[in-house]
GROMACS .gro file of C-alpha atoms in nm:
model
  147
    1PRO     CA    1  -1.950  18.141  32.884
    2THR     CA    2  -1.748  18.429  32.756
    3GLN     CA    3  -1.544  18.397  32.443
    4THR     CA    4  -1.181  18.493  32.454
    5ARG     CA    5  -1.077  18.750  32.197
    6THR     CA    6  -0.784  18.615  32.004
    7MET     CA    7  -0.553  18.797  31.769
    8ALA     CA    8  -0.418  18.512  31.562
    9LEU     CA    9  -0.286  18.511  31.210
   10HIS     CA   10  -0.440  18.206  31.044
   11SER     CA   11  -0.300  18.174  30.693
   12LEU     CA   12  -0.118  18.325  30.398
   13TYR     CA   13  -0.190  18.269  30.029
   14ILE     CA   14   0.025  18.388  29.738
   15ILE     CA   15  -0.144  18.379  29.398
   16ASN     CA   16   0.019  18.457  29.064
   17LYS     CA   17  -0.129  18.699  28.811
   18PHE     CA   18  -0.306  18.412  28.635
   19GLY     CA   19  -0.491  18.299  28.950
   20SER     CA   20  -0.277  17.994  29.031
   21LEU     CA   21  -0.184  17.925  29.390
   22MET     CA   22   0.192  17.962  29.429
   23TYR     CA   23   0.213  17.930  29.807
   24GLN     CA   24  -0.010  17.861  30.103
   25GLN     CA   25   0.079  17.834  30.469
   26GLU     CA   26  -0.135  17.795  30.778
   27PHE     CA   27  -0.011  17.931  31.109
   28GLY     CA   28  -0.104  17.776  31.441
   29THR     CA   29  -0.415  17.572  31.489
   30ARG     CA   30  -0.737  17.616  31.301
   31LEU     CA   31  -1.083  17.549  31.439
   32GLY     CA   32  -1.314  17.338  31.229
   33THR     CA   33  -1.240  17.091  30.955
   34PRO     CA   34  -0.889  17.114  30.808
   35LEU     CA   35  -0.880  17.218  30.444
   36SER     CA   36  -0.738  16.982  30.184
   37ASN     CA   37  -0.482  17.092  29.925
   38ASN     CA   38  -0.762  17.112  29.668
   39ASP     CA   39  -0.963  17.334  29.904
   40HIS     CA   40  -0.667  17.573  29.932
   41ILE     CA   41  -0.631  17.583  29.553
   42LEU     CA   42  -1.003  17.648  29.517
   43LEU     CA   43  -0.999  17.921  29.782
   44GLY     CA   44  -0.703  18.095  29.618
   45SER     CA   45  -0.847  18.088  29.267
   46THR     CA   46  -1.192  18.194  29.391
   47PHE     CA   47  -1.049  18.497  29.569
   48HIS     CA   48  -0.843  18.584  29.260
   49GLY     CA   49  -1.157  18.575  29.043
   50LEU     CA   50  -1.361  18.785  29.287
   51HIS     CA   51  -1.075  19.033  29.313
   52ARG     CA   52  -1.061  19.073  28.934
   53ILE     CA   53  -1.439  19.102  28.899
   54SER     CA   54  -1.451  19.368  29.170
   55GLN     CA   55  -1.194  19.570  28.974
   56GLU     CA   56  -1.417  19.558  28.666
   57LEU     CA   57  -1.737  19.645  28.856
   58SER     CA   58  -1.593  19.945  29.035
   59PRO     CA   59  -1.786  20.264  28.955
   60VAL     CA   60  -1.458  20.453  28.993
   61SER     CA   61  -1.202  20.463  28.714
   62SER     CA   62  -1.003  20.151  28.626
   63THR     CA   63  -0.752  20.234  28.900
   64SER     CA   64  -0.960  20.039  29.153
   65GLY     CA   65  -0.747  19.784  29.334
   66GLY     CA   66  -1.028  19.532  29.369
   67ILE     CA   67  -1.115  19.374  29.702
   68GLN     CA   68  -0.863  19.486  29.959
   69VAL     CA   69  -1.040  19.389  30.284
   70LEU     CA   70  -1.314  19.136  30.351
   71GLU     CA   71  -1.440  19.136  30.707
   72THR     CA   72  -1.684  18.901  30.878
   73ASP     CA   73  -1.795  18.853  31.238
   74THR     CA   74  -1.509  18.610  31.300
   75PHE     CA   75  -1.221  18.686  31.063
   76ARG     CA   76  -1.065  18.943  30.834
   77LEU     CA   77  -0.905  18.879  30.497
   78GLU     CA   78  -0.672  19.142  30.353
   79CYS     CA   79  -0.509  19.149  30.013
   80LEU     CA   80  -0.196  19.313  29.881
   81GLU     CA   81  -0.152  19.314  29.506
   82THR     CA   82   0.198  19.383  29.376
   83PRO     CA   83   0.272  19.587  29.062
   84THR     CA   84   0.337  19.258  28.878
   85GLY     CA   85  -0.008  19.120  28.967
   86VAL     CA   86   0.099  18.876  29.237
   87GLN     CA   87  -0.156  18.875  29.519
   88PHE     CA   88  -0.079  18.814  29.884
   89PHE     CA   89  -0.376  18.756  30.105
   90ALA     CA   90  -0.380  18.677  30.471
   91ILE     CA   91  -0.661  18.557  30.694
   92ALA     CA   92  -0.654  18.660  31.059
   93ASP     CA   93  -0.883  18.711  31.353
   94ARG     CA   94  -1.102  19.013  31.308
   95ASN     CA   95  -0.915  19.220  31.566
   96PHE     CA   96  -0.565  19.132  31.444
   97PRO     CA   97  -0.369  19.460  31.438
   98SER     CA   98  -0.191  19.601  31.132
   99LEU     CA   99  -0.256  19.315  30.890
  100ASP     CA  100  -0.160  19.547  30.604
  101MET     CA  101   0.190  19.588  30.752
  102VAL     CA  102   0.216  19.211  30.791
  103LEU     CA  103   0.130  19.168  30.422
  104ASN     CA  104   0.396  19.421  30.327
  105LYS     CA  105   0.653  19.227  30.533
  106PHE     CA  106   0.546  18.902  30.360
  107TYR     CA  107   0.605  19.078  30.026
  108GLU     CA  108   0.947  19.195  30.145
  109ILE     CA  109   1.043  18.839  30.246
  110TYR     CA  110   0.912  18.710  29.911
  111SER     CA  111   1.120  18.971  29.727
  112ASP     CA  112   1.435  18.885  29.921
  113TYR     CA  113   1.416  18.506  29.911
  114VAL     CA  114   1.211  18.418  29.602
  115LEU     CA  115   1.251  18.697  29.346
  116LYS     CA  116   1.625  18.728  29.407
  117ASN     CA  117   1.678  18.351  29.398
  118PRO     CA  118   1.797  18.242  29.053
  119PHE     CA  119   1.665  17.889  29.117
  120CYS     CA  120   1.304  18.000  29.177
  121GLU     CA  121   1.086  18.027  28.869
  122LEU     CA  122   0.845  18.319  28.851
  123GLU     CA  123   0.474  18.235  28.852
  124GLN     CA  124   0.549  17.879  28.970
  125PRO     CA  125   0.486  17.716  29.311
  126ILE     CA  126   0.734  17.847  29.567
  127ARG     CA  127   0.973  17.584  29.699
  128CYS     CA  128   1.243  17.769  29.885
  129GLU     CA  129   1.366  17.673  30.233
  130LEU     CA  130   1.506  18.020  30.304
  131PHE     CA  131   1.168  18.174  30.224
  132ASP     CA  132   0.988  17.924  30.450
  133HIS     CA  133   1.239  17.978  30.730
  134ASN     CA  134   1.229  18.358  30.722
  135LEU     CA  135   0.852  18.361  30.692
  136SER     CA  136   0.829  18.137  30.999
  137LEU     CA  137   1.069  18.359  31.194
  138PHE     CA  138   0.861  18.665  31.113
  139VAL     CA  139   0.531  18.496  31.207
  140GLU     CA  140   0.684  18.374  31.535
  141SER     CA  141   0.790  18.733  31.611
  142LEU     CA  142   0.422  18.835  31.591
  143ALA     CA  143   0.318  18.602  31.874
  144PRO     CA  144   0.250  18.776  32.203
  145LYS     CA  145   0.540  18.748  32.444
  146THR     CA  146   0.464  18.568  32.769
  147LYS     CA  147   0.653  18.637  33.089
   0.00000   0.00000   0.00000
């Protein structure tokens, strides 16, 4: 049997500069065992640690941005680190196009609905309906249009 090539966006993680998970969202369905909340926290903090270690181990000057892309046979993980140290990382199918632009749009939505919201505390878990709603609208706009 032939496998269908999908181009799905699976999940988004937002981690603060201290390595704490501020936000996690899964999109669509996921194959395999669903992850628990603790698994998501562990995944976020593990990636944060690996990202920081890779910055330190870089043979290039200290301007290395750490792990930016991690690619396997089945998925791709990309990371965007903001100037304030907040990390956005998304997991998608390996052939998902322009994941870097998607991460930049996530950062733009975060800036508009979290950073500019006086009721959201920096470095704390994100609980903002407008952020959730606009993130969902953007992710829905990425889905292929069917006729």
